[in-house]
Structures are given as C-alpha cells and as structure tokens.
C-alpha cells in the first residue's frame, strides 16, 4: 500500500490495477491476482457468482445499479464505489468500466479498480501537470540533456505566439536575441554539469522578431533525475517580471538621483549631474538647457525670452556625437521644435516614435542630428516655485525600445527634484553676488601710496561654502612714514559676516588714525565686538548661548626709519617672517584671545626687520583646509617664502599655488610685505634742551637741512611749524624736545616730548597774547596730528614736496 500511495504511476495500469470481468448478466467470469490482494476474495469465491451478491453491500445497491445503468447506456463508466472485502469491511475504490465485444457476439464488461486514495492522488498529480502545461501563467520549459527543447507549456506559447508543439526538438534559446540566447544556454548547461539548481536569476528574454520590446524574466532551473540519479534534463520556471524590473530600476534611479543631483550650490554643476544621471539608465543622450539669467543667479522672467545656455550634456558610445551646442554656448529653439513647444505650453512632450522625416525640418537639422539616429524623444521643463528655469531633452538611439508614459513620469520627477536644486543654487548665487558686491565695496581696492613696504595681496573667496566669509586685509599709511598691516577674519559667513567685517575695518582705520599701539588697537576692537554682540542679542538675531559676533585679527606697525615692527594678534595665526638670507620662521607673538571674549589682555612685541625681509600675514583658510594638517600647511608656507629676492607678485602666487586648492572651502586673505628702510640721508634728528633759545635753534637746523635737500621753497613754512611746536614743548611739557625731519613722499616734521598732554587747536581772540601757534601749524601743514607712546607723545605734520605754502 505504501508503494502504491507513493507512486506517481497510473493506478489503473495493468500491473497495478485490480481487474475483474463480468458477463452481460453481471456474474464474475474473471478475477486477477491484484484483485485477490486488494479484496481478499479467492477466485473460487467470486467466479461464477453475481458481483452484486459477492462484492456489493446491500446498502450500496441503489448507487451500484444507477452506475451500471449509466455504463450500459454510455458503454463505459468511471467513478468511486465501495466494494466489500472478504472480511466484511468496505473498501473505497476507484473503478473504470468499459464494454468488451467477444468474437461470438457476446458482450462482457471489463472492470479495473484501485484504492480510492491512490486514484485521487493520481488525479491530483494529473491535475497539477495539466495546470502547469495548460493553465499556469508562469512559463515552463523542459530541456533535454542535448540542450534541445522537450516541451513547453501554454504560457510560453502565449508569450512567443508559437504553438507549443512546434518547440519540440528546437535548440535551447531559440527565438531569443543572440546575447540573451547565449545566457540561457549557459545557465541550462551549468545545471546539467553541476546537478545543482539555480533559482531566481534575472535574465533578458528579448525576442528576435521584436527586439525593441524589453522583456525580463525570473528564471529558476532545476535538474530532472531518474531513480538512479541520472540527469534526464532541466526544467525551468520562467516568470515575466518586466514591469517589476522597470519599477525597481526607476526606484533605483530615483535613489541614485537623490545622492548625485544637487551636491553643490552651483546651477551649472547641478544641470550636468542631472544629465549624467539620465544616461544610460533612462536615455542614450541627455541635454539640459538653462536660462542665461538662471546661470547668473538672476530671477527668470515670466515671458521666457531667453537666451538659453546648454550647461549639461551626456551620451553613450564613444562614437556618438555630442550636442550641437558646446556647453555654455547660447541655444536658440525654433518655434517648431519640441523644446519650444514644451516651454510655450509649460508641459512635457513625449514623442514615443519619431517619424522618418522628423529631421527634415531645417530647425531640427544640426551638424550631428542625422548621425544621432534618435527614434524617441522626451522634453521636460525645469520649473520651481512657479518659474521655468530651463528644459531637459532626452533621446533614445541605441536602445531600441521607445520611451513610454512611465518613462515620462520618471523624467518629470527627476526634473522636478533637479529644478529645486537648481533654483536653490540660483538663489545662493544671487546671495553670493550680493555678498561679493558688499565685500568688494568694503575691501581696499588698491594699496595706498607709502614708502615703508612693497606689498602683494590676494583675496580668494570660498567656492562651495554657503556664503562669503568675513576675511579682510588692509594697508594703512601712518604718520612718520610708518605703515600698519592688518589681516582679520570674522566668524560666520554670508552678508552679516561681510557687514561686520566692514564695521571692524572702519574701526581699525579710525584707531590707526589715532596712532595707537597694536595691543591698544586690539583692546578697542574687542570692546567694539562685544558691543556688536550685545546689539545682535538684543535684537534677537542669535540663539541664547551661541556667540553672535567673533573675530580674529593681526595688527602690525612697521617703521622704515628704525626698521622695527611692532605687532599683536587676537586669536589669529602668527605671521611668517623671511630674512634676506631666505630663513623663514613664525614670528613669536603671544596668541591673545579672539575678539569678542572681553576682559583678557593683548600683548604686543617688537622685532627688528632687516631691509628686504618678507612679512607674510594670512587668514586661517590658507593653512586650515580640511585636506591638509595645519603644521604641514605652515611648513609649506615657509617653504614658499624662502626666496625673498624674487618678485613679490611671483612669491605671492607661489604661496597660492602651494596651499590653495582649486575649490577652497574657506575664504583666504593673504598679504605679503617686503620691508624697506629709508636712507639715512633722508632723516635728520636733533635733541633740543628745554630753554627759550630752542625755537630759534630749531629754525636754524630746519633751514640748513632743507637747503641740503634742495627744499628751500619749504623753508619758511617748515621753520614756522618747527618753531611753534618746539615752543609748545618748552611752555607746556617742561622737558627736552626731539625735532625730526623725514624726506619721503612728503616732508614730515615731528617734535616729540615726554609729556602725554594733548595739544588742542583753538581760535584765539583778538585780545589774546597767545594760542595762535597750533592754529598756524594746522593752516601751514597739509596734515597734522598727535601720536602717543609709552615715553610721551609726538606732534607731526606733513607737507607736499611740490611747492611752497601760499
């Protein structure tokens, strides 16, 4: 029984079925060995006796008679009835009956029976096989060991349109394109050789007669074996997953686009990323054209007057031509082109199949258009916030399948995402232009005339940062032929940082005009930054606990007469000093706290610089790039400054080339100064005692020195200035006076004393005997002022060398 129940053979086969023969009256005239085994009746107990009497329970007589009647009418019958075993129990059996005609004209009935459970199992197996071959929607293909087809089911027939019977004997992979057929043969051969199944492998199954139609199938292959393990062939279940494959591909493309499009705040770069994402996943060629206003960061006009600029292109194939317009050149769309219609109507254009004469229109003929071989086209507008920014065009030429509605939907989704990124980039560019304009107006446009140093400058804005930084530099002429060199960096980015930088730069100019010491200048700047932060916090422009305004600054004053430099820094990188012999080293300056912390002191340090030395001031963007270590950056900077005799502009560019990447991530301000020393013959200095005759002595010395310099035309005014200033020292300071004349771009007259009392300019009344000296000095000199030092003060005047005072 177990053998029968596990067998998949026909239970009515001759070697398995119980057989009985009945005569026309229903008596048993034949009884097989298998019948004896199943029902227990020996031949002598049944042969010659009526079957109804021996084999049928009285309760089943109505059903048996009804079946017999149908059998007589139809000449045969099949069904399930209960048959009585020799031990009295009833056995359900499947019975098949049909009439037998003997040669003598007598009719007999042939009955074949099997246990009902075996019959039902066999019927189910038959139903499964019938379903697989006739009604199953999944394709079934049976291959022989010789790689020829043995059988296919109706699903394969429906897909190919070839009757199933015609497949027998054909080679594996028939009707497929050569590449797809080769993969199919390789898979079947691998299963035959290894005896291991291959499940859920994806394969293209494009037909030879319809190569343009993309088909993808999920194929599971398994070997068929006989009881001895010999491989009889390979069966394959083939499921059409074309739509699923396309959906997965679209989702993958959307996911890829999310990470590849909009990686920078650059409209042109975003357009190029969009074109590259489209090829080859969706199109063979892609071009992205933007309004020229968009590339400049301007708001596009509603009328779409153009011009357009081709900024993004991509294509497959080394021999495929590029776009008719190189990237960046203006593009014009004739009225009958799909791009023009797309822009005019504000909707996408889908041309699944281009007619053969599509390129016959002159407006569609370009130097590459006939060679392109395009047969399908999609044009999608790039729109964001209700504004059309440009248009994207997709072509298919190599892929034989045309664009479909789903492809258009995907292209629209990707274009919409890219349009948002492009618009963000446009608005960022607009903000950058505004900040650049503001910053350009705040930074010095040229180096002022001065004799102390030769200067080379570089300002390099960040290329990818969200907004400009607050880096600045300055060269400020001071009294006594001195010069102030300033470099600073405001914390933060954008317009606010640029505006803060402008306020600090103005403050530095004001403090420099007071001739304050470097540490005093930084202390005053620190107070200003604290004031700005308080204003910003009061206005609610920053979160609580975050620093609103912060800055670093380096302030240095160089005197070309003494060759000394006094410098102080507030949280700023130290300057690099290169001696005339090429030895470059960091200037040892106390670091000082950044501006805006308040309450902490700053310390200045003096250093003597030989003539021809280089003094390099910079912001941290030069050495603080993420791709280099700060110490390594400083080493590279020192190496680039070891040739002090080279042209200063060349040295400055060498620093930039060594340290600045193509796209710096932070703003960079760089100032390199080569020191000069005034010739001793251009400086004259005398010490005068605190006595009444010193004023006359000052006039004599001044007159003689100006005669030696050939500046006799300035003798009268300079004598008066020197006399009045020395007289003031005698009257109000009470100590010795130092008179110094400097000949450079102008004539400088300085009188120094040990007092810190500030002289005041006032208008004397007609009855006053004094008080007119400083007023005369102010009228005679082009500029005048007072500077203070730790040892006292200096009153200075400047006169042009060109002519005498009139």
PDB file of C-alpha atoms in Angstrom, residues 18-196:
ATOM      1  CA  UNK A  18      -7.315  -4.924  -9.662  1.00  0.00           C
ATOM      2  CA  UNK A  19      -9.104  -6.433 -12.705  1.00  0.00           C
ATOM      3  CA  UNK A  20     -12.450  -8.250 -12.908  1.00  0.00           C
ATOM      4  CA  UNK A  21     -14.522  -9.378 -15.922  1.00  0.00           C
ATOM      5  CA  UNK A  22     -18.313  -9.561 -15.733  1.00  0.00           C
ATOM      6  CA  UNK A  23     -20.623 -11.226 -18.207  1.00  0.00           C
ATOM      7  CA  UNK A  24     -23.665  -9.427 -19.542  1.00  0.00           C
ATOM      8  CA  UNK A  25     -25.739 -10.652 -16.585  1.00  0.00           C
ATOM      9  CA  UNK A  26     -23.272  -9.314 -14.018  1.00  0.00           C
ATOM     10  CA  UNK A  27     -21.655 -12.562 -12.993  1.00  0.00           C
ATOM     11  CA  UNK A  28     -17.898 -12.614 -12.355  1.00  0.00           C
ATOM     12  CA  UNK A  29     -16.078 -14.534 -15.066  1.00  0.00           C
ATOM     13  CA  UNK A  30     -12.546 -13.180 -14.467  1.00  0.00           C
ATOM     14  CA  UNK A  31     -10.576 -12.285 -11.308  1.00  0.00           C
ATOM     15  CA  UNK A  32      -6.942 -11.019 -11.250  1.00  0.00           C
ATOM     16  CA  UNK A  33      -4.172 -11.614  -8.738  1.00  0.00           C
ATOM     17  CA  UNK A  34      -4.176  -7.900  -7.779  1.00  0.00           C
ATOM     18  CA  UNK A  35      -7.945  -8.173  -7.084  1.00  0.00           C
ATOM     19  CA  UNK A  36      -7.290 -11.053  -4.714  1.00  0.00           C
ATOM     20  CA  UNK A  37      -4.594  -8.959  -2.917  1.00  0.00           C
ATOM     21  CA  UNK A  38      -6.773  -5.881  -2.500  1.00  0.00           C
ATOM     22  CA  UNK A  39     -10.147  -7.529  -1.618  1.00  0.00           C
ATOM     23  CA  UNK A  40      -9.129 -10.879  -0.157  1.00  0.00           C
ATOM     24  CA  UNK A  41     -11.598 -12.955  -2.205  1.00  0.00           C
ATOM     25  CA  UNK A  42     -10.101 -16.081  -3.802  1.00  0.00           C
ATOM     26  CA  UNK A  43     -11.063 -16.989  -7.364  1.00  0.00           C
ATOM     27  CA  UNK A  44     -13.403 -19.788  -6.245  1.00  0.00           C
ATOM     28  CA  UNK A  45     -15.352 -17.401  -4.033  1.00  0.00           C
ATOM     29  CA  UNK A  46     -16.267 -14.954  -6.783  1.00  0.00           C
ATOM     30  CA  UNK A  47     -16.055 -16.554 -10.213  1.00  0.00           C
ATOM     31  CA  UNK A  48     -19.469 -17.589 -11.450  1.00  0.00           C
ATOM     32  CA  UNK A  49     -21.302 -15.635  -8.771  1.00  0.00           C
ATOM     33  CA  UNK A  50     -23.160 -12.302  -9.308  1.00  0.00           C
ATOM     34  CA  UNK A  51     -20.954  -9.330  -8.461  1.00  0.00           C
ATOM     35  CA  UNK A  52     -23.854  -7.640  -6.680  1.00  0.00           C
ATOM     36  CA  UNK A  53     -24.093 -10.587  -4.301  1.00  0.00           C
ATOM     37  CA  UNK A  54     -20.418 -11.039  -3.532  1.00  0.00           C
ATOM     38  CA  UNK A  55     -18.855  -7.563  -3.825  1.00  0.00           C
ATOM     39  CA  UNK A  56     -21.629  -5.059  -3.030  1.00  0.00           C
ATOM     40  CA  UNK A  57     -23.071  -4.203   0.349  1.00  0.00           C
ATOM     41  CA  UNK A  58     -26.894  -4.183   0.285  1.00  0.00           C
ATOM     42  CA  UNK A  59     -26.892  -0.551   1.393  1.00  0.00           C
ATOM     43  CA  UNK A  60     -24.915   0.417  -1.715  1.00  0.00           C
ATOM     44  CA  UNK A  61     -27.154  -1.434  -4.219  1.00  0.00           C
ATOM     45  CA  UNK A  62     -29.049   1.727  -5.371  1.00  0.00           C
ATOM     46  CA  UNK A  63     -25.833   3.542  -6.190  1.00  0.00           C
ATOM     47  CA  UNK A  64     -24.329   0.499  -7.930  1.00  0.00           C
ATOM     48  CA  UNK A  65     -27.443  -0.113 -10.065  1.00  0.00           C
ATOM     49  CA  UNK A  66     -27.502   3.549 -11.069  1.00  0.00           C
ATOM     50  CA  UNK A  67     -23.843   3.369 -12.124  1.00  0.00           C
ATOM     51  CA  UNK A  68     -24.478   0.143 -14.048  1.00  0.00           C
ATOM     52  CA  UNK A  69     -27.340   1.751 -15.932  1.00  0.00           C
ATOM     53  CA  UNK A  70     -25.165   4.674 -16.967  1.00  0.00           C
ATOM     54  CA  UNK A  71     -22.431   2.279 -18.005  1.00  0.00           C
ATOM     55  CA  UNK A  72     -24.796   0.304 -20.246  1.00  0.00           C
ATOM     56  CA  UNK A  73     -26.089   3.486 -21.880  1.00  0.00           C
ATOM     57  CA  UNK A  74     -22.653   5.038 -22.446  1.00  0.00           C
ATOM     58  CA  UNK A  75     -20.650   1.890 -22.986  1.00  0.00           C
ATOM     59  CA  UNK A  76     -18.310   2.795 -20.108  1.00  0.00           C
ATOM     60  CA  UNK A  77     -18.083   4.434 -16.702  1.00  0.00           C
ATOM     61  CA  UNK A  78     -15.586   5.850 -14.178  1.00  0.00           C
ATOM     62  CA  UNK A  79     -16.192   6.673 -10.523  1.00  0.00           C
ATOM     63  CA  UNK A  80     -15.736   5.715  -6.880  1.00  0.00           C
ATOM     64  CA  UNK A  81     -17.782   2.933  -5.180  1.00  0.00           C
ATOM     65  CA  UNK A  82     -17.479   0.904  -2.013  1.00  0.00           C
ATOM     66  CA  UNK A  83     -16.500  -2.759  -2.537  1.00  0.00           C
ATOM     67  CA  UNK A  84     -16.904  -5.458   0.122  1.00  0.00           C
ATOM     68  CA  UNK A  85     -13.710  -7.087   1.361  1.00  0.00           C
ATOM     69  CA  UNK A  86     -13.682 -10.803   2.219  1.00  0.00           C
ATOM     70  CA  UNK A  87     -13.511  -9.881   5.902  1.00  0.00           C
ATOM     71  CA  UNK A  88     -16.704  -7.864   5.579  1.00  0.00           C
ATOM     72  CA  UNK A  89     -15.285  -4.353   5.638  1.00  0.00           C
ATOM     73  CA  UNK A  90     -15.993  -1.908   2.823  1.00  0.00           C
ATOM     74  CA  UNK A  91     -13.115  -0.610   0.696  1.00  0.00           C
ATOM     75  CA  UNK A  92     -13.489   2.614  -1.319  1.00  0.00           C
ATOM     76  CA  UNK A  93     -12.172   2.027  -4.798  1.00  0.00           C
ATOM     77  CA  UNK A  94     -11.923   3.949  -7.960  1.00  0.00           C
ATOM     78  CA  UNK A  95     -13.449   1.900 -10.767  1.00  0.00           C
ATOM     79  CA  UNK A  96     -13.163   2.196 -14.510  1.00  0.00           C
ATOM     80  CA  UNK A  97     -15.553   0.035 -16.635  1.00  0.00           C
ATOM     81  CA  UNK A  98     -15.953  -0.390 -20.350  1.00  0.00           C
ATOM     82  CA  UNK A  99     -17.611  -2.951 -22.621  1.00  0.00           C
ATOM     83  CA  UNK A 100     -15.741  -5.806 -24.345  1.00  0.00           C
ATOM     84  CA  UNK A 101     -17.161  -7.388 -27.517  1.00  0.00           C
ATOM     85  CA  UNK A 102     -16.205 -11.019 -27.986  1.00  0.00           C
ATOM     86  CA  UNK A 103     -15.929 -12.679 -31.344  1.00  0.00           C
ATOM     87  CA  UNK A 104     -19.087 -14.725 -30.815  1.00  0.00           C
ATOM     88  CA  UNK A 105     -21.143 -11.542 -30.343  1.00  0.00           C
ATOM     89  CA  UNK A 106     -21.387 -11.858 -26.563  1.00  0.00           C
ATOM     90  CA  UNK A 107     -20.676  -8.611 -24.649  1.00  0.00           C
ATOM     91  CA  UNK A 108     -18.697  -8.621 -21.415  1.00  0.00           C
ATOM     92  CA  UNK A 109     -17.629  -5.825 -19.044  1.00  0.00           C
ATOM     93  CA  UNK A 110     -14.024  -5.111 -18.106  1.00  0.00           C
ATOM     94  CA  UNK A 111     -13.555  -3.525 -14.654  1.00  0.00           C
ATOM     95  CA  UNK A 112     -10.250  -2.058 -13.455  1.00  0.00           C
ATOM     96  CA  UNK A 113     -10.051  -0.823  -9.897  1.00  0.00           C
ATOM     97  CA  UNK A 114      -7.620   0.793  -7.482  1.00  0.00           C
ATOM     98  CA  UNK A 115      -7.794   2.127  -3.991  1.00  0.00           C
ATOM     99  CA  UNK A 116      -9.625   5.453  -3.989  1.00  0.00           C
ATOM    100  CA  UNK A 117      -6.771   7.248  -2.192  1.00  0.00           C
ATOM    101  CA  UNK A 118      -4.359   6.192  -4.939  1.00  0.00           C
ATOM    102  CA  UNK A 119      -6.781   7.233  -7.628  1.00  0.00           C
ATOM    103  CA  UNK A 120      -7.360  10.617  -6.042  1.00  0.00           C
ATOM    104  CA  UNK A 121      -3.603  11.197  -5.641  1.00  0.00           C
ATOM    105  CA  UNK A 122      -3.058  10.237  -9.241  1.00  0.00           C
ATOM    106  CA  UNK A 123      -5.852  12.579 -10.322  1.00  0.00           C
ATOM    107  CA  UNK A 124      -4.320  15.419  -8.343  1.00  0.00           C
ATOM    108  CA  UNK A 125      -0.936  14.782  -9.923  1.00  0.00           C
ATOM    109  CA  UNK A 126      -2.596  14.727 -13.330  1.00  0.00           C
ATOM    110  CA  UNK A 127      -4.403  17.961 -12.462  1.00  0.00           C
ATOM    111  CA  UNK A 128      -1.139  19.601 -11.367  1.00  0.00           C
ATOM    112  CA  UNK A 129       0.625  18.592 -14.565  1.00  0.00           C
ATOM    113  CA  UNK A 130      -2.359  19.654 -16.605  1.00  0.00           C
ATOM    114  CA  UNK A 131      -2.386  23.006 -14.789  1.00  0.00           C
ATOM    115  CA  UNK A 132       1.329  23.532 -15.323  1.00  0.00           C
ATOM    116  CA  UNK A 133       1.133  22.837 -19.009  1.00  0.00           C
ATOM    117  CA  UNK A 134      -2.265  24.302 -19.841  1.00  0.00           C
ATOM    118  CA  UNK A 135      -3.405  26.920 -17.334  1.00  0.00           C
ATOM    119  CA  UNK A 136      -0.349  28.095 -15.313  1.00  0.00           C
ATOM    120  CA  UNK A 137       0.573  31.750 -16.052  1.00  0.00           C
ATOM    121  CA  UNK A 138       4.245  31.006 -15.286  1.00  0.00           C
ATOM    122  CA  UNK A 139       6.227  29.628 -18.183  1.00  0.00           C
ATOM    123  CA  UNK A 140       7.525  26.034 -18.042  1.00  0.00           C
ATOM    124  CA  UNK A 141      10.264  24.793 -20.349  1.00  0.00           C
ATOM    125  CA  UNK A 142      11.773  21.287 -20.295  1.00  0.00           C
ATOM    126  CA  UNK A 143      15.244  20.871 -21.836  1.00  0.00           C
ATOM    127  CA  UNK A 144      16.861  17.595 -22.783  1.00  0.00           C
ATOM    128  CA  UNK A 145      20.480  16.697 -21.982  1.00  0.00           C
ATOM    129  CA  UNK A 146      21.347  17.580 -25.576  1.00  0.00           C
ATOM    130  CA  UNK A 147      20.168  21.185 -24.962  1.00  0.00           C
ATOM    131  CA  UNK A 148      17.100  20.762 -27.100  1.00  0.00           C
ATOM    132  CA  UNK A 149      13.565  21.521 -26.022  1.00  0.00           C
ATOM    133  CA  UNK A 150      11.331  18.641 -24.989  1.00  0.00           C
ATOM    134  CA  UNK A 151       8.202  20.503 -24.023  1.00  0.00           C
ATOM    135  CA  UNK A 152       6.840  23.984 -23.167  1.00  0.00           C
ATOM    136  CA  UNK A 153       3.554  24.994 -21.615  1.00  0.00           C
ATOM    137  CA  UNK A 154       0.784  27.250 -22.858  1.00  0.00           C
ATOM    138  CA  UNK A 155       2.258  30.319 -21.064  1.00  0.00           C
ATOM    139  CA  UNK A 156       5.348  30.112 -23.283  1.00  0.00           C
ATOM    140  CA  UNK A 157       3.062  29.645 -26.248  1.00  0.00           C
ATOM    141  CA  UNK A 158       1.119  32.799 -25.378  1.00  0.00           C
ATOM    142  CA  UNK A 159       4.270  34.892 -24.927  1.00  0.00           C
ATOM    143  CA  UNK A 160       6.002  33.767 -28.094  1.00  0.00           C
ATOM    144  CA  UNK A 161       2.960  33.225 -30.274  1.00  0.00           C
ATOM    145  CA  UNK A 162       4.458  29.891 -31.393  1.00  0.00           C
ATOM    146  CA  UNK A 163       2.367  26.701 -30.851  1.00  0.00           C
ATOM    147  CA  UNK A 164       3.751  24.573 -28.039  1.00  0.00           C
ATOM    148  CA  UNK A 165       4.049  21.513 -30.266  1.00  0.00           C
ATOM    149  CA  UNK A 166       6.461  23.316 -32.584  1.00  0.00           C
ATOM    150  CA  UNK A 167       9.052  23.790 -29.824  1.00  0.00           C
ATOM    151  CA  UNK A 168       9.882  20.092 -29.581  1.00  0.00           C
ATOM    152  CA  UNK A 169      13.406  19.433 -30.814  1.00  0.00           C
ATOM    153  CA  UNK A 170      14.366  23.116 -31.172  1.00  0.00           C
ATOM    154  CA  UNK A 171      17.657  24.258 -29.581  1.00  0.00           C
ATOM    155  CA  UNK A 172      17.639  25.945 -26.195  1.00  0.00           C
ATOM    156  CA  UNK A 173      17.366  29.730 -26.520  1.00  0.00           C
ATOM    157  CA  UNK A 174      15.616  29.644 -29.848  1.00  0.00           C
ATOM    158  CA  UNK A 175      13.697  32.803 -30.802  1.00  0.00           C
ATOM    159  CA  UNK A 176      15.804  34.914 -28.380  1.00  0.00           C
ATOM    160  CA  UNK A 177      18.284  37.599 -29.352  1.00  0.00           C
ATOM    161  CA  UNK A 178      21.811  36.137 -29.587  1.00  0.00           C
ATOM    162  CA  UNK A 179      23.078  37.667 -26.304  1.00  0.00           C
ATOM    163  CA  UNK A 180      20.024  36.511 -24.370  1.00  0.00           C
ATOM    164  CA  UNK A 181      20.099  33.062 -26.005  1.00  0.00           C
ATOM    165  CA  UNK A 182      23.742  32.566 -25.063  1.00  0.00           C
ATOM    166  CA  UNK A 183      22.999  33.307 -21.408  1.00  0.00           C
ATOM    167  CA  UNK A 184      20.045  30.886 -21.456  1.00  0.00           C
ATOM    168  CA  UNK A 185      22.202  28.081 -22.885  1.00  0.00           C
ATOM    169  CA  UNK A 186      24.966  28.750 -20.356  1.00  0.00           C
ATOM    170  CA  UNK A 187      22.524  28.500 -17.464  1.00  0.00           C
ATOM    171  CA  UNK A 188      20.999  25.176 -18.608  1.00  0.00           C
ATOM    172  CA  UNK A 189      24.422  23.708 -19.311  1.00  0.00           C
ATOM    173  CA  UNK A 190      25.638  24.714 -15.837  1.00  0.00           C
ATOM    174  CA  UNK A 191      22.686  22.959 -14.188  1.00  0.00           C
ATOM    175  CA  UNK A 192      23.305  19.793 -16.242  1.00  0.00           C
ATOM    176  CA  UNK A 193      27.023  19.786 -15.432  1.00  0.00           C
ATOM    177  CA  UNK A 194      26.737  20.550 -11.703  1.00  0.00           C
ATOM    178  CA  UNK A 195      23.401  18.932 -10.923  1.00  0.00           C
ATOM    179  CA  UNK A 196      22.579  21.906  -8.709  1.00  0.00           C
TER     180      UNK A 196
END
